[in-house]
Coordinates of C-alpha atoms and ligand atoms in Angstrom, one line a residue:
Chain A
M1 CA 8.0 -17.8 39.5
S2 CA 4.6 -19.1 39.0
R3 CA 4.4 -22.7 37.8
D4 CA 0.7 -23.4 38.1
V5 CA -0.4 -23.5 34.5
A6 CA 1.7 -24.6 31.5
I7 CA 1.4 -24.6 27.7
V8 CA 1.7 -28.2 26.6
G9 CA 0.7 -27.9 22.9
V10 CA 0.8 -25.2 20.2
G11 CA -0.5 -25.1 16.7
Q12 CA -1.1 -22.6 13.9
S13 CA -2.4 -22.8 10.3
T14 CA -0.5 -21.2 7.5
F15 CA -1.9 -17.7 7.2
F16 CA -3.6 -17.1 3.8
R17 CA -5.0 -14.2 1.9
N18 CA -7.9 -16.4 1.0
Y19 CA -8.3 -19.8 2.7
E20 CA -10.1 -22.2 0.4
G21 CA -12.0 -24.1 3.0
S22 CA -14.6 -23.5 5.7
I23 CA -14.0 -22.0 9.1
R24 CA -14.3 -25.4 10.8
E25 CA -11.6 -26.8 8.5
L26 CA -9.4 -23.7 9.1
A27 CA -9.7 -24.2 12.8
F28 CA -8.9 -27.9 12.5
E29 CA -5.5 -27.1 10.9
A30 CA -4.3 -25.4 14.1
F31 CA -6.1 -27.9 16.4
R32 CA -4.6 -30.9 14.7
E33 CA -1.1 -29.5 15.1
A34 CA -1.6 -28.6 18.8
I35 CA -3.1 -31.9 19.8
K36 CA -0.3 -33.8 18.1
D37 CA 2.3 -31.4 19.7
A38 CA 0.8 -32.1 23.1
G39 CA 0.5 -35.8 22.4
I40 CA -3.1 -36.0 23.8
T41 CA -6.5 -36.8 22.3
P42 CA -9.6 -34.6 22.2
A43 CA -11.0 -36.8 25.1
D44 CA -8.3 -35.5 27.3
V45 CA -9.5 -31.9 26.9
G46 CA -11.7 -30.5 29.7
A47 CA -13.1 -27.4 28.0
S48 CA -12.6 -25.3 24.9
I49 CA -12.5 -21.5 24.5
I50 CA -13.2 -20.3 21.0
C51 CA -11.9 -16.9 20.0
S52 CA -12.9 -14.9 17.0
A53 CA -14.2 -11.4 16.1
P54 CA -17.8 -12.2 15.3
E55 CA -18.3 -9.5 12.7
Y56 CA -16.4 -11.6 10.2
D57 CA -18.3 -14.8 11.0
K58 CA -21.3 -15.8 9.0
Q59 CA -21.9 -18.7 11.4
R60 CA -23.7 -17.5 14.5
S61 CA -22.2 -18.7 17.8
P62 CA -19.3 -20.6 16.2
S63 CA -18.2 -22.2 19.5
G64 CA -20.8 -24.9 19.2
L65 CA -19.8 -25.7 15.7
M66 CA -16.1 -25.8 16.6
A67 CA -16.6 -28.1 19.7
E68 CA -18.5 -30.6 17.5
Y69 CA -16.0 -30.5 14.6
L70 CA -12.9 -30.7 16.8
G71 CA -14.3 -33.7 18.7
L72 CA -14.8 -31.7 21.9
N73 CA -18.4 -32.7 22.7
P74 CA -19.7 -33.1 25.3
Q75 CA -17.2 -30.9 27.2
P76 CA -18.1 -27.2 27.8
T77 CA -17.2 -24.6 25.2
F78 CA -17.8 -20.8 24.9
A79 CA -16.7 -17.7 23.0
I80 CA -14.3 -15.0 24.2
E81 CA -13.9 -11.8 22.2
T82 CA -11.7 -8.7 22.5
V83 CA -11.2 -8.2 18.7
C84 CA -7.5 -8.5 17.8
S85 CA -6.5 -9.7 21.3
S86 CA -9.3 -12.4 21.6
S87 CA -7.0 -15.4 21.8
T88 CA -4.8 -14.0 24.6
T89 CA -7.9 -13.1 26.5
G90 CA -8.9 -16.7 25.9
I91 CA -5.6 -17.8 27.5
R92 CA -6.3 -15.6 30.5
V93 CA -9.7 -17.2 30.9
G94 CA -8.2 -20.7 30.4
Y95 CA -5.6 -20.0 33.0
S96 CA -8.3 -19.1 35.5
L97 CA -10.3 -22.2 34.7
I98 CA -7.3 -24.3 35.5
K99 CA -6.3 -22.3 38.6
A100 CA -9.8 -22.6 39.9
G101 CA -9.6 -26.3 39.6
L102 CA -12.6 -26.6 37.2
H103 CA -10.5 -28.2 34.4
D104 CA -7.0 -29.6 34.0
V105 CA -6.7 -29.3 30.2
V106 CA -8.1 -26.4 28.3
V107 CA -8.0 -25.7 24.5
V108 CA -7.8 -22.1 23.4
L109 CA -8.7 -22.0 19.7
G110 CA -8.5 -18.7 17.8
F111 CA -9.6 -18.4 14.2
Q112 CA -10.6 -15.8 11.6
K113 CA -11.6 -16.1 8.0
M114 CA -11.6 -12.5 7.1
S115 CA -12.3 -13.4 3.5
E116 CA -15.6 -15.0 4.6
I117 CA -17.4 -11.7 3.9
S118 CA -17.1 -9.5 0.8
S119 CA -14.6 -6.6 0.8
A120 CA -17.6 -4.2 0.7
D121 CA -19.1 -5.8 3.8
S122 CA -15.7 -5.8 5.4
Q123 CA -15.3 -2.0 4.7
E124 CA -18.7 -1.4 6.2
R125 CA -17.8 -3.4 9.4
M126 CA -14.5 -1.5 9.6
G127 CA -16.3 1.8 9.8
R128 CA -18.2 0.5 12.9
G129 CA -15.0 -0.5 14.7
A130 CA -15.0 2.9 16.4
D131 CA -17.7 4.5 18.6
I132 CA -20.6 4.5 16.2
M133 CA -22.3 7.5 17.9
W134 CA -19.3 9.9 18.0
E135 CA -16.5 8.8 15.8
S136 CA -17.7 6.5 13.0
P137 CA -19.9 9.3 11.5
F138 CA -16.6 11.1 10.6
G139 CA -15.4 8.1 8.5
T140 CA -12.9 6.5 10.8
M141 CA -10.8 3.4 10.0
M142 CA -8.2 1.5 12.1
P143 CA -5.2 2.9 10.1
A144 CA -6.4 6.5 10.9
Y145 CA -6.3 5.9 14.6
Y146 CA -2.8 4.4 14.6
A147 CA -1.7 7.2 12.2
M148 CA -2.9 9.8 14.8
H149 CA -0.7 8.0 17.4
A150 CA 2.2 8.1 14.9
R151 CA 1.9 11.8 14.4
A152 CA 1.6 12.4 18.1
H153 CA 4.7 10.3 18.7
F154 CA 6.7 12.1 15.9
N155 CA 5.7 15.4 17.3
R156 CA 6.6 14.7 20.9
Y157 CA 9.7 12.6 20.4
G158 CA 11.1 13.4 17.0
S159 CA 10.6 9.9 15.6
T160 CA 10.2 9.7 11.8
E161 CA 8.6 7.9 8.9
K162 CA 12.0 6.4 8.3
D163 CA 12.1 4.9 11.8
L164 CA 8.8 3.2 11.0
A165 CA 10.1 2.0 7.7
L166 CA 13.0 0.3 9.5
I167 CA 10.5 -1.7 11.6
R168 CA 8.8 -2.9 8.4
I169 CA 12.1 -3.9 6.9
K170 CA 12.9 -6.0 9.9
A171 CA 9.4 -7.7 9.7
A172 CA 10.0 -8.4 6.0
K173 CA 13.4 -9.9 6.7
Y174 CA 11.9 -12.4 9.1
G175 CA 8.7 -13.0 7.2
Q176 CA 10.9 -14.6 4.6
L177 CA 12.0 -17.2 7.1
N178 CA 8.5 -18.1 8.3
D179 CA 6.7 -20.5 6.0
K180 CA 3.4 -19.8 7.6
A181 CA 3.5 -16.1 6.8
V182 CA 1.4 -14.4 4.2
Y183 CA 4.0 -11.8 3.1
R184 CA 7.3 -13.5 2.3
K185 CA 9.1 -10.9 0.3
G186 CA 12.0 -8.6 1.4
L187 CA 11.5 -4.8 1.3
E188 CA 14.0 -2.0 0.7
L189 CA 13.8 1.4 2.5
D190 CA 12.9 3.3 -0.7
Q191 CA 10.0 1.0 -1.5
V192 CA 8.5 1.4 2.0
L193 CA 9.0 5.2 2.1
S194 CA 7.6 5.8 -1.4
A195 CA 4.5 3.6 -1.1
E196 CA 1.1 5.3 -1.4
A197 CA -0.4 6.9 1.7
V198 CA -3.1 5.1 3.5
A199 CA -3.6 7.6 6.4
S200 CA -0.7 10.0 6.8
P201 CA 1.9 9.4 8.0
L202 CA 1.2 5.7 7.5
K203 CA 1.7 4.2 4.1
R204 CA 0.9 0.9 2.5
F205 CA 3.8 -1.1 4.1
D206 CA 3.2 0.4 7.5
C207 CA 0.0 -1.6 7.7
C208 CA -0.3 -5.4 8.2
A209 CA -2.4 -7.5 5.8
N210 CA -5.7 -9.0 6.5
A211 CA -5.5 -12.8 6.6
D212 CA -7.3 -16.1 7.2
G213 CA -5.8 -18.2 9.8
S214 CA -6.1 -20.2 13.0
S215 CA -4.1 -20.8 16.2
C216 CA -4.4 -23.3 19.0
I217 CA -2.9 -23.2 22.5
I218 CA -3.4 -26.1 24.9
L219 CA -3.1 -25.3 28.6
A220 CA -2.7 -27.8 31.4
S221 CA -2.4 -27.8 35.2
A222 CA 1.1 -28.3 36.7
E223 CA 0.3 -31.9 37.5
R224 CA -1.1 -32.8 34.1
A225 CA 1.6 -30.8 32.3
K226 CA 4.3 -32.9 34.0
E227 CA 2.5 -36.1 32.9
I228 CA 1.9 -34.9 29.3
S229 CA 4.9 -32.8 28.3
Q230 CA 8.7 -33.1 28.1
K231 CA 9.0 -29.4 27.6
P232 CA 6.2 -27.5 29.3
V233 CA 6.3 -23.8 28.9
W234 CA 5.0 -22.0 32.1
I235 CA 2.8 -19.0 32.3
M236 CA 4.8 -16.9 34.7
G237 CA 2.8 -13.7 34.5
L238 CA -0.4 -12.3 33.0
G239 CA -1.5 -8.7 32.7
A240 CA -4.7 -7.2 31.1
A241 CA -6.0 -3.7 30.9
T242 CA -8.3 -1.4 28.9
A243 CA -8.5 2.2 27.7
S244 CA -11.4 4.3 26.4
L245 CA -12.7 3.4 23.0
T246 CA -13.1 7.0 22.1
M247 CA -10.0 9.1 21.4
T248 CA -11.4 12.0 23.5
G249 CA -11.0 9.8 26.6
R250 CA -7.2 9.4 26.1
E251 CA -4.7 11.3 28.1
A252 CA -2.2 11.3 25.1
L253 CA -1.8 9.6 21.8
D254 CA 2.0 8.8 21.9
G255 CA 1.6 5.5 23.6
L256 CA -1.0 2.9 24.7
N257 CA -1.8 3.2 28.4
S258 CA -3.5 -0.2 28.5
A259 CA -0.3 -1.8 27.3
R260 CA 1.7 0.0 30.0
L261 CA -0.6 -1.2 32.7
A262 CA -0.9 -4.8 31.4
S263 CA 2.9 -5.1 31.2
K264 CA 3.4 -3.8 34.7
Q265 CA 1.0 -6.4 36.0
A266 CA 2.6 -9.2 34.1
Y267 CA 6.2 -8.2 35.2
E268 CA 5.0 -8.0 38.8
M269 CA 3.3 -11.4 38.7
A270 CA 6.3 -13.0 37.0
G271 CA 8.8 -11.3 39.3
V272 CA 10.9 -10.1 36.3
G273 CA 11.5 -6.9 34.5
P274 CA 12.0 -5.8 30.9
A275 CA 15.7 -6.5 31.0
D276 CA 15.0 -10.2 31.8
I277 CA 13.1 -10.7 28.5
D278 CA 15.1 -12.7 26.0
V279 CA 12.6 -12.7 23.1
A280 CA 9.3 -10.9 22.5
E281 CA 6.3 -10.9 20.2
V282 CA 4.6 -7.5 20.1
H283 CA 1.3 -6.5 18.3
D284 CA 2.6 -4.7 15.2
C285 CA -0.6 -4.3 13.3
F286 CA 1.0 -1.1 12.2
T287 CA 4.7 -0.2 12.4
I288 CA 4.0 2.6 14.9
A289 CA 2.4 0.0 17.2
E290 CA 5.7 -1.9 17.4
L291 CA 7.6 1.4 18.2
M292 CA 5.1 2.3 21.0
A293 CA 5.3 -1.3 22.3
Y294 CA 9.1 -1.0 22.8
E295 CA 8.4 2.0 25.1
N296 CA 5.1 0.7 26.7
L297 CA 6.8 -2.6 27.6
G298 CA 9.8 -0.8 29.1
F299 CA 12.3 -2.2 26.6
A300 CA 13.2 1.5 26.0
D301 CA 12.4 4.7 27.9
P302 CA 9.5 6.9 26.5
G303 CA 10.8 8.5 23.3
K304 CA 13.8 6.2 23.1
G305 CA 12.2 3.3 21.2
V306 CA 13.7 4.6 17.9
E307 CA 17.2 3.8 19.2
L308 CA 16.4 0.1 19.4
I309 CA 15.4 -0.1 15.8
R310 CA 18.0 2.3 14.5
E311 CA 20.7 0.3 16.2
G312 CA 19.3 -3.1 15.3
E313 CA 18.7 -4.2 18.9
T314 CA 15.4 -5.8 18.1
Y315 CA 16.9 -8.0 15.4
L316 CA 17.6 -11.7 16.2
E317 CA 21.2 -10.9 17.3
G318 CA 20.2 -7.8 19.2
K319 CA 19.7 -7.0 22.9
I320 CA 15.9 -7.8 22.7
P321 CA 14.8 -9.7 19.6
V322 CA 11.2 -8.6 18.7
N323 CA 8.9 -10.3 16.2
V324 CA 11.6 -12.4 14.6
D325 CA 8.8 -14.5 13.0
G326 CA 7.8 -11.5 10.8
G327 CA 5.2 -10.1 13.2
L328 CA 1.7 -9.3 12.1
L329 CA 3.2 -7.1 9.4
S330 CA 4.5 -10.1 7.5
K331 CA 2.6 -13.0 8.9
G332 CA -0.7 -11.3 8.4
H333 CA -3.4 -10.6 11.1
P334 CA -6.3 -13.0 11.2
I335 CA -7.9 -11.2 14.2
G336 CA -9.1 -14.0 16.5
A337 CA -6.0 -16.2 15.7
T338 CA -3.3 -13.5 16.1
G339 CA -2.6 -13.7 19.9
G340 CA -2.4 -17.5 19.8
S341 CA 0.1 -17.3 16.9
Q342 CA 2.3 -14.9 18.9
V343 CA 2.2 -17.3 21.9
R344 CA 3.1 -20.2 19.7
T345 CA 6.1 -18.4 18.4
I346 CA 7.4 -17.7 21.9
V347 CA 6.7 -21.3 23.0
L348 CA 8.7 -22.6 20.1
Q349 CA 11.5 -20.2 20.9
L350 CA 11.6 -21.3 24.6
R351 CA 11.7 -24.9 23.5
G352 CA 14.5 -24.2 21.0
E353 CA 12.3 -25.3 18.1
A354 CA 12.1 -22.0 16.2
G355 CA 14.4 -23.2 13.3
A356 CA 15.9 -20.4 11.3
M357 CA 14.2 -17.8 13.6
Q358 CA 15.7 -19.3 16.8
V359 CA 17.1 -16.8 19.3
P360 CA 20.1 -18.3 21.1
D361 CA 18.9 -20.1 24.3
P362 CA 16.1 -17.8 25.5
E363 CA 14.7 -18.5 29.0
I364 CA 12.0 -15.9 29.3
G365 CA 9.7 -14.6 26.6
L366 CA 6.9 -12.0 26.4
V367 CA 3.8 -11.6 24.3
H368 CA 2.0 -8.2 23.8
N369 CA -1.3 -8.5 22.1
I370 CA -3.6 -5.5 21.6
G371 CA -7.3 -5.3 20.8
G372 CA -8.4 -2.3 18.7
V373 CA -6.3 0.8 19.2
G374 CA -5.3 -0.2 22.7
I375 CA -8.9 -0.6 23.9
Y376 CA -7.8 -4.0 25.2
A377 CA -4.2 -5.1 26.1
N378 CA -2.9 -8.4 27.2
V379 CA 0.7 -9.2 28.2
I380 CA 1.8 -12.7 28.9
I381 CA 5.3 -13.7 30.2
L382 CA 6.4 -17.3 29.5
G383 CA 9.3 -19.2 30.9
R384 CA 10.6 -22.7 30.6
Chain B
M1 CA -34.9 10.1 17.6
G2 CA -33.3 13.0 15.8
F3 CA -29.8 11.8 16.3
E4 CA -29.8 10.2 12.8
K5 CA -29.2 13.7 11.5
F6 CA -25.7 13.8 13.0
G7 CA -22.8 12.9 10.8
R8 CA -21.8 12.3 7.2
V9 CA -23.2 8.8 7.7
S10 CA -25.4 8.0 10.7
F11 CA -25.2 4.6 12.5
T12 CA -27.7 5.1 15.2
A13 CA -30.8 7.2 15.8
Q14 CA -31.7 6.8 19.4
T15 CA -29.9 8.4 22.4
K16 CA -30.9 10.5 25.4
V17 CA -28.4 13.1 24.2
G18 CA -30.1 13.6 20.9
N19 CA -30.5 17.3 21.7
F20 CA -26.9 17.6 20.6
V21 CA -28.2 18.0 17.1
D22 CA -30.5 20.9 18.1
Y23 CA -27.5 22.7 19.5
L24 CA -25.5 22.0 16.4
E25 CA -28.3 23.5 14.3
K26 CA -27.9 26.7 16.3
G27 CA -24.2 26.7 15.7
E28 CA -23.3 25.5 19.1
L29 CA -21.1 22.5 20.1
A30 CA -22.6 21.1 23.3
G31 CA -21.3 18.7 25.9
T32 CA -22.7 17.8 29.3
K33 CA -21.7 18.4 32.9
C34 CA -22.5 16.4 36.0
P35 CA -24.0 18.8 38.6
K36 CA -22.8 16.5 41.4
C37 CA -19.0 16.2 40.7
G38 CA -18.6 18.9 38.1
R39 CA -17.0 16.6 35.5
K40 CA -17.5 17.9 31.9
Y41 CA -18.2 15.4 29.1
F42 CA -17.5 15.7 25.4
P43 CA -18.9 13.9 23.5
P44 CA -22.0 14.5 25.7
R45 CA -23.1 11.7 28.0
A46 CA -26.5 11.2 29.6
D47 CA -24.9 9.6 32.7
C48 CA -22.0 10.3 35.0
S49 CA -20.2 7.0 35.7
W50 CA -18.2 8.5 38.6
C51 CA -21.1 9.5 40.9
P52 CA -23.0 7.6 39.4
D53 CA -25.8 9.9 38.5
S54 CA -28.0 10.7 35.5
T55 CA -29.0 14.4 36.0
V56 CA -26.4 16.0 33.7
A57 CA -26.9 19.5 32.2
W58 CA -25.9 20.8 28.8
I59 CA -22.8 23.0 28.5
K60 CA -21.2 24.8 25.5
I61 CA -17.7 23.9 24.3
E62 CA -16.5 27.3 23.5
G63 CA -13.3 29.1 22.5
T64 CA -10.3 27.6 20.8
G65 CA -8.6 24.2 21.0
K66 CA -5.1 23.0 20.3
L67 CA -4.6 20.2 17.8
V68 CA -3.3 17.1 19.5
S69 CA -2.9 15.0 16.3
F70 CA -4.3 14.6 12.9
T71 CA -4.2 12.2 9.9
R72 CA -5.0 12.7 6.2
V73 CA -7.2 9.7 5.3
H74 CA -6.9 8.3 1.7
Y75 CA -9.3 5.3 2.0
G76 CA -12.7 5.6 3.6
P77 CA -15.1 3.0 4.8
T78 CA -18.5 2.3 3.1
G79 CA -20.4 5.6 2.7
F80 CA -17.3 7.8 2.8
E81 CA -15.6 6.8 -0.5
D82 CA -16.5 10.1 -2.2
D83 CA -15.1 12.2 0.6
V84 CA -11.5 11.1 0.5
P85 CA -9.0 12.5 1.1
Y86 CA -10.2 14.1 4.4
T87 CA -8.4 14.9 7.6
L88 CA -9.4 13.4 11.0
A89 CA -8.1 15.3 14.1
L90 CA -8.2 15.4 17.8
A91 CA -8.2 18.8 19.6
D92 CA -7.9 19.8 23.2
F93 CA -10.3 22.6 24.3
N94 CA -8.8 23.4 27.8
G95 CA -9.0 19.8 29.0
V96 CA -12.1 18.8 27.0
K97 CA -11.1 16.8 23.9
V98 CA -13.0 17.0 20.6
F99 CA -12.6 14.5 17.8
G100 CA -13.7 15.4 14.3
R101 CA -12.7 16.4 10.8
L102 CA -10.5 19.3 10.0
S103 CA -11.8 21.9 7.5
K104 CA -11.3 20.6 3.9
D105 CA -9.6 23.8 2.6
L106 CA -6.7 23.3 5.0
D107 CA -3.6 22.0 3.2
E108 CA -1.8 19.1 4.9
G109 CA 1.5 21.0 4.8
Q110 CA -0.1 23.8 6.7
T111 CA -1.6 21.6 9.4
K112 CA 0.5 21.4 12.6
V113 CA 0.1 19.7 15.9
G114 CA -0.5 22.5 18.5
M115 CA -2.3 24.8 16.0
E116 CA -5.4 26.6 17.3
V117 CA -8.8 25.6 16.0
K118 CA -12.4 26.3 16.7
A119 CA -15.4 24.1 16.2
V120 CA -18.1 25.2 13.7
T121 CA -21.3 23.6 12.5
A122 CA -21.1 21.9 9.2
F123 CA -24.3 21.7 7.1
L124 CA -24.0 18.5 5.0
P125 CA -25.9 17.3 2.0
G126 CA -29.2 15.6 2.7
G127 CA -29.9 17.7 5.8
Q128 CA -27.2 16.0 7.8
L129 CA -25.4 18.0 10.4
S130 CA -21.9 17.8 11.8
Y131 CA -19.1 20.0 13.2
E132 CA -15.7 20.6 11.8
L133 CA -12.5 22.0 13.2
V134 CA -11.3 25.1 11.5
P135 CA -8.1 27.1 12.1
V136 CA -8.5 30.3 14.0
Ligands
ZN1 ZN1 -20.6 13.0 38.5

């Protein structure tokens, strides 16, 4: 297994519906936690990578602001963006900076203050998330795209709205254990199934909540990691792939091909397979996204993902615990911060520091972070 | 110019495939085809990325397509609030996929994956043009 780049510090703000502070202060919450966790100072950092979806930022070019506020001048800084998967793309870039020998410590800071803009502005930007020439003119929204994937999956494999509800109920169970989550209430099957439709067959509780939040991951070279950290977590494998933005360019809608390709790359690089994964964080922006992830990551054969949730195999005690921190569904989904938050959860799991959410003695963990409706996919495999 | 006439809400006016709107006006759904490799494009593209070449020709998307998936949307983005609920769908016309709205009169219960649809021009308020998928 690869032991060239390690994660030596992780941090995350609480995720809020409405953070009562500026983006710089929001970013600082995750940065402070990660720097303390790593036991280093800002002067030890060689470069910073700032990840956010710029359509929510009032500040133009926030990287410069963040480097100043986090005490990371005069080191280089720059922005990386792949919408919802921005911060895992940031980790991919940080990994390569370290492997290339340009820097030995890199900070990957993800943030999003979705409440920075009015809800009308947000609705307007949402409409432009699709191809503005050929799809936005029909009135498209993110839930509609995932809903079309859900319908295609139901139709091909016989999965049901109830299966999706079971995924939401799992997320709600673990959200209650996570004091950084936005949604901390339990949910019953009836409540989930009887909620109002958003884009059929997806209903209110099939969708994650917008949130304000930040995450910070500190990467180090093998040499520096051994000096800095008692419990470095190693990046064993990385995979990244893309798919067409427009639905007309997709082969089928019952899975995300970018996720299939990214996971294949990550498994090959790490020299492991799906059965070796002890704990996983998958991008459950919608319940159907988690179901597709089971299959696209190889935890289940195509069409068999429903068996994992029906039999409780993705619960903490199950064969492959998935999103036992509440996932995006309960934690909330602050676009640029989400991937870093998923990575933080797996790092804490591998260090045995996940508290009430701890899976027994995991050795290998996986993160699956998706941008848009599978336009971008990143898979990262971590080991201790 | 001219492309601002396409869609319930238009987001961009300038494209080299703006003639798409002229075909729509005549009741035709048009795509493009690369004369070098024969690939067909819908939505139309001015450029073939495979060859790469920029001498595409217009073709008609004709006949019937099969519904790949659909969703009944209950919340619309800015500019679409008054339209809800409406149904977005993807249909496969013999290997060429078309994304659009399904005809308003179709009941959700009657809508099925695999059902046959054809594309017809929709004349919208304010002189806007679009196409919609209607059951055959
Ligand atoms: Zn060609």
